[in-house]
mmCIF file of C-alpha atoms in Angstrom:
data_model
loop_
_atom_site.group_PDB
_atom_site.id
_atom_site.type_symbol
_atom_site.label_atom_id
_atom_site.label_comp_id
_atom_site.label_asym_id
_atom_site.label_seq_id
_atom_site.Cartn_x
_atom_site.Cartn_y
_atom_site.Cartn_z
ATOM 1 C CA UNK D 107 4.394 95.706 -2.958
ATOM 2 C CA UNK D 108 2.855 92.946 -5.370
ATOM 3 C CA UNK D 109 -0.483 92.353 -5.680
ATOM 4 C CA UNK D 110 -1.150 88.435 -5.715
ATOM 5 C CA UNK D 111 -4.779 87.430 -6.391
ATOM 6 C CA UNK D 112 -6.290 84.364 -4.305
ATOM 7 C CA UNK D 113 -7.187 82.037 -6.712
ATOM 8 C CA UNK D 114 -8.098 77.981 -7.768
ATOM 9 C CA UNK D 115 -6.604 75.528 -10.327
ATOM 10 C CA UNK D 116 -9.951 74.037 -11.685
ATOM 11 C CA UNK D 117 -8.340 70.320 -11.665
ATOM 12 C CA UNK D 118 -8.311 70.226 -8.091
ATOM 13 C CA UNK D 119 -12.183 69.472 -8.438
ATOM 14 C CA UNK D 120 -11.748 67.309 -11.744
ATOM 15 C CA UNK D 121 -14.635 65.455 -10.534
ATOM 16 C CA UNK D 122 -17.166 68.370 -10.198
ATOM 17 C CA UNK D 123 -18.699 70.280 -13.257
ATOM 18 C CA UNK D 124 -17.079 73.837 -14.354
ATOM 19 C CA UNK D 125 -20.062 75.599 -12.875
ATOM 20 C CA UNK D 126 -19.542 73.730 -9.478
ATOM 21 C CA UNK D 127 -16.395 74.843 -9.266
ATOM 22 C CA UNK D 128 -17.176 78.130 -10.101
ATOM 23 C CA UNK D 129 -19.519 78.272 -7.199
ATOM 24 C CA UNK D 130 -16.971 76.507 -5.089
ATOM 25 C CA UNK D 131 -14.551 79.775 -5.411
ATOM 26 C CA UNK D 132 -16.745 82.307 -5.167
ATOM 27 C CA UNK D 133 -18.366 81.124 -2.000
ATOM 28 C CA UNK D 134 -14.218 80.785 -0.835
ATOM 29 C CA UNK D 135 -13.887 84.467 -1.511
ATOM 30 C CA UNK D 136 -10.956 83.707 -4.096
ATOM 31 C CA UNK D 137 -10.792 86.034 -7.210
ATOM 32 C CA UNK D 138 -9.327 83.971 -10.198
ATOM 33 C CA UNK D 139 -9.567 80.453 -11.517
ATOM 34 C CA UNK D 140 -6.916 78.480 -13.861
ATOM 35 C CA UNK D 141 -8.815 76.627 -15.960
ATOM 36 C CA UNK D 142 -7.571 72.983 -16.763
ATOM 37 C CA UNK D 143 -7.447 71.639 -20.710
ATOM 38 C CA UNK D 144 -8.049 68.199 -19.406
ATOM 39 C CA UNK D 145 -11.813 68.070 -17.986
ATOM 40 C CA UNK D 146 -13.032 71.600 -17.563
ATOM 41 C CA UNK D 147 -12.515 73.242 -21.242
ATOM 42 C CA UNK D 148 -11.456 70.661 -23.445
ATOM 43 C CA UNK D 149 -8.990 72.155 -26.313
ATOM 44 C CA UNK D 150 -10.713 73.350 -29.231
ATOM 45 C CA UNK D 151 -14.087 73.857 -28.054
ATOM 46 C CA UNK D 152 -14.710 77.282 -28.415
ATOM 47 C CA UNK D 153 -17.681 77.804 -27.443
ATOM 48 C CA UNK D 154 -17.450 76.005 -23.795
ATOM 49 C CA UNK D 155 -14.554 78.273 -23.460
ATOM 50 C CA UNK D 156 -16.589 80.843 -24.040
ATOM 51 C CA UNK D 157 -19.346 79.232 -21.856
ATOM 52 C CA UNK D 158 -16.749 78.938 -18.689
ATOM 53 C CA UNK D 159 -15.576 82.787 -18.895
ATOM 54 C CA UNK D 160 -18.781 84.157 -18.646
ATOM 55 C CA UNK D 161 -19.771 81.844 -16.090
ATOM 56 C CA UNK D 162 -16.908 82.998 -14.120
ATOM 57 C CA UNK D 163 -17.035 86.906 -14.807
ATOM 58 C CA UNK D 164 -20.789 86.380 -13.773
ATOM 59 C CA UNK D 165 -20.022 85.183 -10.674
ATOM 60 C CA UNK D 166 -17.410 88.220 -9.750
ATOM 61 C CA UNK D 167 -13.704 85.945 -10.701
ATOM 62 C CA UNK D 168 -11.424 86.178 -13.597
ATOM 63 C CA UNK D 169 -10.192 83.366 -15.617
ATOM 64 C CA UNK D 170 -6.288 84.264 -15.215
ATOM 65 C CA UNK D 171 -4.974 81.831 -17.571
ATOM 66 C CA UNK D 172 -5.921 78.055 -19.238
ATOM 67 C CA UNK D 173 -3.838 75.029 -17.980
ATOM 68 C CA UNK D 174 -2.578 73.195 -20.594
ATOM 69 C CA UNK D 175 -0.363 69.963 -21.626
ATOM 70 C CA UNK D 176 1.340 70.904 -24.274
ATOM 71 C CA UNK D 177 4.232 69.041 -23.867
ATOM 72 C CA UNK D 178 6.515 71.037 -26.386
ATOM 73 C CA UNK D 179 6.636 68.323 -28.851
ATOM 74 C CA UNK D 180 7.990 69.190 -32.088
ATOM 75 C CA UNK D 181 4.798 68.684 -34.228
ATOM 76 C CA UNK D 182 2.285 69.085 -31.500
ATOM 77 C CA UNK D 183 -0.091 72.427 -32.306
ATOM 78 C CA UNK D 184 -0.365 74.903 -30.268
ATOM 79 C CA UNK D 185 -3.155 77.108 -32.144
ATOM 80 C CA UNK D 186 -5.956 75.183 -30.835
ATOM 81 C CA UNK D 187 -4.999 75.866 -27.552
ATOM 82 C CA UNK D 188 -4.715 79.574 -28.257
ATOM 83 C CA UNK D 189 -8.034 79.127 -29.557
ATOM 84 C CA UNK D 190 -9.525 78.235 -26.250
ATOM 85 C CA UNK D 191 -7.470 80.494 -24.331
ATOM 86 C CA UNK D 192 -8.592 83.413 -26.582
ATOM 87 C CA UNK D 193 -11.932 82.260 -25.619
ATOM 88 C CA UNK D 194 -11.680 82.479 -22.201
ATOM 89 C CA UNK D 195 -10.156 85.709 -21.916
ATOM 90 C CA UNK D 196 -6.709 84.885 -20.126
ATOM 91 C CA UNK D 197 -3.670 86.071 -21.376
ATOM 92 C CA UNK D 198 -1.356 83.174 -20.184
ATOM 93 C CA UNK D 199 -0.749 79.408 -20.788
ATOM 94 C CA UNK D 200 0.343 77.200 -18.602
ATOM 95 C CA UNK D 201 2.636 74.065 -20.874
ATOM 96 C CA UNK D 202 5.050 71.776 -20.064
ATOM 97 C CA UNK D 203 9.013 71.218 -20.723
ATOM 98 C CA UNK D 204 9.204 68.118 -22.814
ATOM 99 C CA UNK D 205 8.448 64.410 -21.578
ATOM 100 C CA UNK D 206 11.843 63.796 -19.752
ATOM 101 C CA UNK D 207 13.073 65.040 -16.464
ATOM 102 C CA UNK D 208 16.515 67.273 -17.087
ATOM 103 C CA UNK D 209 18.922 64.351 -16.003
ATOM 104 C CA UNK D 210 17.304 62.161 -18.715
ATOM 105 C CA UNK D 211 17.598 64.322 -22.152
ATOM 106 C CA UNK D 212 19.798 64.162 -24.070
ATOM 107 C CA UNK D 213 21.568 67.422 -25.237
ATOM 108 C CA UNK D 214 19.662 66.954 -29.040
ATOM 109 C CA UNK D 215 16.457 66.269 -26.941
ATOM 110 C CA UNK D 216 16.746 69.582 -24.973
ATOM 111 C CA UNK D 217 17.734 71.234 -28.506
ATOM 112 C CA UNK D 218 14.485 70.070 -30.362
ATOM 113 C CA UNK D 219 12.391 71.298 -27.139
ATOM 114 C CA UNK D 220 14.358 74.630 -26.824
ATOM 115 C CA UNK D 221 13.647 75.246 -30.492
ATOM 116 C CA UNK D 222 9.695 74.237 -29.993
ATOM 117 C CA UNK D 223 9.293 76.594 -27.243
ATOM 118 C CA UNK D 224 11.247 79.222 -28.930
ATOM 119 C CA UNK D 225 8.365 79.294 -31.720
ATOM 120 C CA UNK D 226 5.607 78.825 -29.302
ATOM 121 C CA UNK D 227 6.405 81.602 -27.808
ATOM 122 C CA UNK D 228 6.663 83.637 -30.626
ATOM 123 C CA UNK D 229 2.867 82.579 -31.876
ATOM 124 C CA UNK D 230 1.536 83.393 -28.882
ATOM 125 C CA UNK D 231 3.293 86.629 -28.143
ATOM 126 C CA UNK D 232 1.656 87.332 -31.773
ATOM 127 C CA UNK D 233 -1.742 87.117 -30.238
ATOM 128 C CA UNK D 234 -1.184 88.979 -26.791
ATOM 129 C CA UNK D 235 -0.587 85.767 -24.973
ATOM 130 C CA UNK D 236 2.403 84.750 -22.561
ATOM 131 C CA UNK D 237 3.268 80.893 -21.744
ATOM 132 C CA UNK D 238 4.607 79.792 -18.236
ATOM 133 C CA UNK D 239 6.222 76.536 -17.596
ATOM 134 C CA UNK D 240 5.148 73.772 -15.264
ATOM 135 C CA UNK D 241 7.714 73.758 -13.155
ATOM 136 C CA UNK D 242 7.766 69.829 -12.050
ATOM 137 C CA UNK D 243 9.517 66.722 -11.990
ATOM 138 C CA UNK D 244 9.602 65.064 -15.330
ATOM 139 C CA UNK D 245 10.334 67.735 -17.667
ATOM 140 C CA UNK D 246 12.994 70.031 -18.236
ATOM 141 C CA UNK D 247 11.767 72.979 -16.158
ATOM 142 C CA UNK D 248 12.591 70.223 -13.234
ATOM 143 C CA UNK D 249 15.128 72.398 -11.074
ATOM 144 C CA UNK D 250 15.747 75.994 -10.716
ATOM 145 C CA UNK D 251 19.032 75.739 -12.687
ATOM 146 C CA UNK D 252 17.447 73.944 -15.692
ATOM 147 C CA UNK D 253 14.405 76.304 -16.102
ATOM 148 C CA UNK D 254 17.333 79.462 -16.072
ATOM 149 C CA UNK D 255 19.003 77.585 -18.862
ATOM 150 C CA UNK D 256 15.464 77.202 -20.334
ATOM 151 C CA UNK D 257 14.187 80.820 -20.272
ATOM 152 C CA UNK D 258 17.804 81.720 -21.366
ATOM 153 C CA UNK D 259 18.063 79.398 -24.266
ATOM 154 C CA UNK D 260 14.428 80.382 -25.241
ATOM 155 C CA UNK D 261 15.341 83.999 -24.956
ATOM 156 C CA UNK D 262 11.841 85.210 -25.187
ATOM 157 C CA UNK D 263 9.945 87.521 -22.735
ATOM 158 C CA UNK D 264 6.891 85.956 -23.422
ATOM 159 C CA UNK D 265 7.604 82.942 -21.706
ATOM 160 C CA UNK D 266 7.965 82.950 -18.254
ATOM 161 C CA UNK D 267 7.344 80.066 -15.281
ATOM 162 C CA UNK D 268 5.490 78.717 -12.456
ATOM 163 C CA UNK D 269 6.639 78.394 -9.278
ATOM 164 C CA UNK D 270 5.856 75.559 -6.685
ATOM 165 C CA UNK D 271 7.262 73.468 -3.952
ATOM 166 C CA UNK D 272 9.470 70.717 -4.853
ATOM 167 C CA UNK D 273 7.873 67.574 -3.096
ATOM 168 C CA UNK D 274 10.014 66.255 -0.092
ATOM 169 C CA UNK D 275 12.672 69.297 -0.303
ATOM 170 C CA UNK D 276 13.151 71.342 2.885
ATOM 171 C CA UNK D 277 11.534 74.966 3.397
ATOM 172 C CA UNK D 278 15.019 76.388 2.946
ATOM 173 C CA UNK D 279 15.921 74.533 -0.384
ATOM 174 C CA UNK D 280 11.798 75.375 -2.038
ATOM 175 C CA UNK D 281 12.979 79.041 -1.196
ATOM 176 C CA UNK D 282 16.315 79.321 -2.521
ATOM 177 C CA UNK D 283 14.729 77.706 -5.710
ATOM 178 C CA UNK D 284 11.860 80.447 -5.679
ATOM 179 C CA UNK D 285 14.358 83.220 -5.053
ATOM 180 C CA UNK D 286 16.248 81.982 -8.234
ATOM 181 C CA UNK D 287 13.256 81.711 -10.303
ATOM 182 C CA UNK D 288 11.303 84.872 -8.531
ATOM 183 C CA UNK D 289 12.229 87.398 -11.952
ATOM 184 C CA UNK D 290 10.409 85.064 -14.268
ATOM 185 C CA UNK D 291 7.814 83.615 -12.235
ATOM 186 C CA UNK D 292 4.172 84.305 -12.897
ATOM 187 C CA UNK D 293 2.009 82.214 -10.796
ATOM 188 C CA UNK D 294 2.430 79.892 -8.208
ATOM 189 C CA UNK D 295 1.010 76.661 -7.542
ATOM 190 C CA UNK D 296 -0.079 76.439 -3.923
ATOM 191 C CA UNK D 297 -0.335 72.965 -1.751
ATOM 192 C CA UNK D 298 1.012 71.452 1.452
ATOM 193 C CA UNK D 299 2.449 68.051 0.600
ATOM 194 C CA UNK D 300 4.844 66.168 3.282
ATOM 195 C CA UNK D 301 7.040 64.368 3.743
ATOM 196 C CA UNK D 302 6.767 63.053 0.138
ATOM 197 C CA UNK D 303 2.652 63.683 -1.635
ATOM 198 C CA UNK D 304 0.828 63.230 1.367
ATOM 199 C CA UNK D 305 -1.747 65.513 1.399
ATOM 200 C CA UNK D 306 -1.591 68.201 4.122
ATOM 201 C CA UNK D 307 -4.010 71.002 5.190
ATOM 202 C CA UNK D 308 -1.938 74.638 3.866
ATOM 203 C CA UNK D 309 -1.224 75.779 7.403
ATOM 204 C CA UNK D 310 0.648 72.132 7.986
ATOM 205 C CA UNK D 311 3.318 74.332 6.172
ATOM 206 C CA UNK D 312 3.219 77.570 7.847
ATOM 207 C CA UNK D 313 7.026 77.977 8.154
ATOM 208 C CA UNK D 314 7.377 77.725 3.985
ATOM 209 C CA UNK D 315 4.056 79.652 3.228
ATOM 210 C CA UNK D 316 4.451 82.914 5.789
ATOM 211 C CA UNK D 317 7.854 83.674 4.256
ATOM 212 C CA UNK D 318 7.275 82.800 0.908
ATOM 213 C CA UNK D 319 4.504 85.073 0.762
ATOM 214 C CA UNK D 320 6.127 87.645 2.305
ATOM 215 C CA UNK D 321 9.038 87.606 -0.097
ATOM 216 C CA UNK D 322 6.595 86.996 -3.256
ATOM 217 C CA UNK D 323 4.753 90.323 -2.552
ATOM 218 C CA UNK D 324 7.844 92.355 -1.424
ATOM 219 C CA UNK D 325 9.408 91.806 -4.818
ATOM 220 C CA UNK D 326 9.602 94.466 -7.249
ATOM 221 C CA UNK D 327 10.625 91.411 -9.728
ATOM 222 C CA UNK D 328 8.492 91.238 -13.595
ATOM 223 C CA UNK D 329 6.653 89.820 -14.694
ATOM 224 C CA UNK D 330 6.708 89.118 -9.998
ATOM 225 C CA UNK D 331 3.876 86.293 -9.083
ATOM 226 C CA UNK D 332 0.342 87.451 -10.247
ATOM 227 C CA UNK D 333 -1.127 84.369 -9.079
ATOM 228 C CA UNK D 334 -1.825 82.007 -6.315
ATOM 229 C CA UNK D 335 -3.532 79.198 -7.393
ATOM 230 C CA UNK D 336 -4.688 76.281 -5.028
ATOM 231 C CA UNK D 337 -4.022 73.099 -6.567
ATOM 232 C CA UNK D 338 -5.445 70.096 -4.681
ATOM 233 C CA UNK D 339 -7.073 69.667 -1.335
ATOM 234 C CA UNK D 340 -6.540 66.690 1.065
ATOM 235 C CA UNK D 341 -8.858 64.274 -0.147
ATOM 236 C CA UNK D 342 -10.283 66.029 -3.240
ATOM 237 C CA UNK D 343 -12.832 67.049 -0.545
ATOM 238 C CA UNK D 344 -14.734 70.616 -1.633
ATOM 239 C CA UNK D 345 -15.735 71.021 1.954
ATOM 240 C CA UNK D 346 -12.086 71.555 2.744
ATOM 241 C CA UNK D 347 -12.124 74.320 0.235
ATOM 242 C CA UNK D 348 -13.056 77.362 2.624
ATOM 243 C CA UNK D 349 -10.569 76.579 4.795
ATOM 244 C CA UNK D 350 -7.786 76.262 2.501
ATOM 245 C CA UNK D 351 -8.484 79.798 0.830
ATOM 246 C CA UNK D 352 -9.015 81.492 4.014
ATOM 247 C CA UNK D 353 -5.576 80.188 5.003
ATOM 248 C CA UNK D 354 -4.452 81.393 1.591
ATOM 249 C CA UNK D 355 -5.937 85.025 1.833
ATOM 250 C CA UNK D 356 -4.463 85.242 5.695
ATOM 251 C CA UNK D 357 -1.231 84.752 4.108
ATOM 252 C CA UNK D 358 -1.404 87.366 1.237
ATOM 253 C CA UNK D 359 -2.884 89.384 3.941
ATOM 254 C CA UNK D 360 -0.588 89.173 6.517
#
């Protein structure tokens, strides 16, 4: 059986300081925190990397792995954000598939970001870390058939993906995507939006979370889902944050 840590995407509290939302999961009794690029630990500053991963290993959670954009641009660098994840201790990335959803590229366009991820990859497997793709609308890694063809045209076990619900779909069609995906998944992203982004407590979506945690931590997949990260709450609220990651820990419990 898989063990799947309870855990926080720091950009669901954008507004709050790191060490708020350090406090935040602790007092939620979750045990790891994705740290976003964006607010939290800018890219490049070392030593407020360094800052946030003590902060969190003081507190009793582990920085799992640094949220990134890296949009696999041909001349966009990926060392400094190695840098920072070095820093803070986690041994995956979280970047995105390009700038165009997979019905939009052309075949040259998915060539130039096949062959950028190919070499990111390769410098981070250099330095003990993996990268997992956003799986999400507006890139590549948009459908479960187009991040296949992307981890098979990559070819590299160093990069591996996220998982999470595609918005509006049906609890049958989010599953048969995970269940295509569940061999190279690493984390999942964990939120009840319906019908379309409306914000909706996690048990609003029992019938999709009870199952896919039970499949999840049946698997005997690799690298199998080491992570479930909380990404938004309705409202942005941090009150709502308890309640959300006892839901979260009843499921992984269950």
């Amino acid at each position: 059986m898989t063990k799947i840590r309870p855990g926080l995407c720091s950009v669901t509290f954008r507004a709050l300081e790191a060490e708020e939302v350090v406090g935040l999961a602790a007092e939620a009794g979750l045990e790891v925190i994705e740290w976003g690029a964006d607010v939290h630990v800018p890219v490049g500053d070392i030593e407020r990397a360094a800052q946030i991963a003590t902060e969190t290993e003081d507190a009793g959670l582990t920085s799992c792995s640094y949220g990134s954009y890296f949009r696999s641009g041909a001349d966009e660098p990926l060392s400094p954000i190695l840098d920072s994840a070095e820093a803070l201790g986690v041994d995956r990335v979280r970047i995105w598939a390009g700038h165009l959803g997979s019905d939009e590229a052309s075949e040259e366009q998915w060539g130039e970001t096949v062959a950028r991820l190919r070499d990111a990859a390769a410098e981070a497997d250099a330095r003990g870390i993996g990268l997992a793709l956003e799986f999400h609308s507006g890139t590549l890694a948009d459908t479960a058939p187009t991040t296949l063809r992307l981890l098979a045209d990559v070819g590299s076990p160093a990069l591996s993906t996220y998982w999470q619900p595609t918005v509006g779909a049906s609890v049958e069609a989010v599953l048969a995507e995970y269940r295509a995906l569940a061999a190279y998944t690493s984390a999942a992203h964990v939120f009840s939006w319906w019908p379309a982004q409306e914000r909706l407590p996690l048990r609003a979506r029992d019938a999709l979370w009870t199952r896919f945690f039970a499949e999840a931590q049946a698997g005997s997949a690799t690298p199998g889902v080491r992570d479930a990260l909380l990404e938004f709450v309705p409202g942005d609220d941090p009150a709502l944050l308890r309640g959300e990651a006892a839901a979260l820990r009843a499921y992984l419990s269950a």
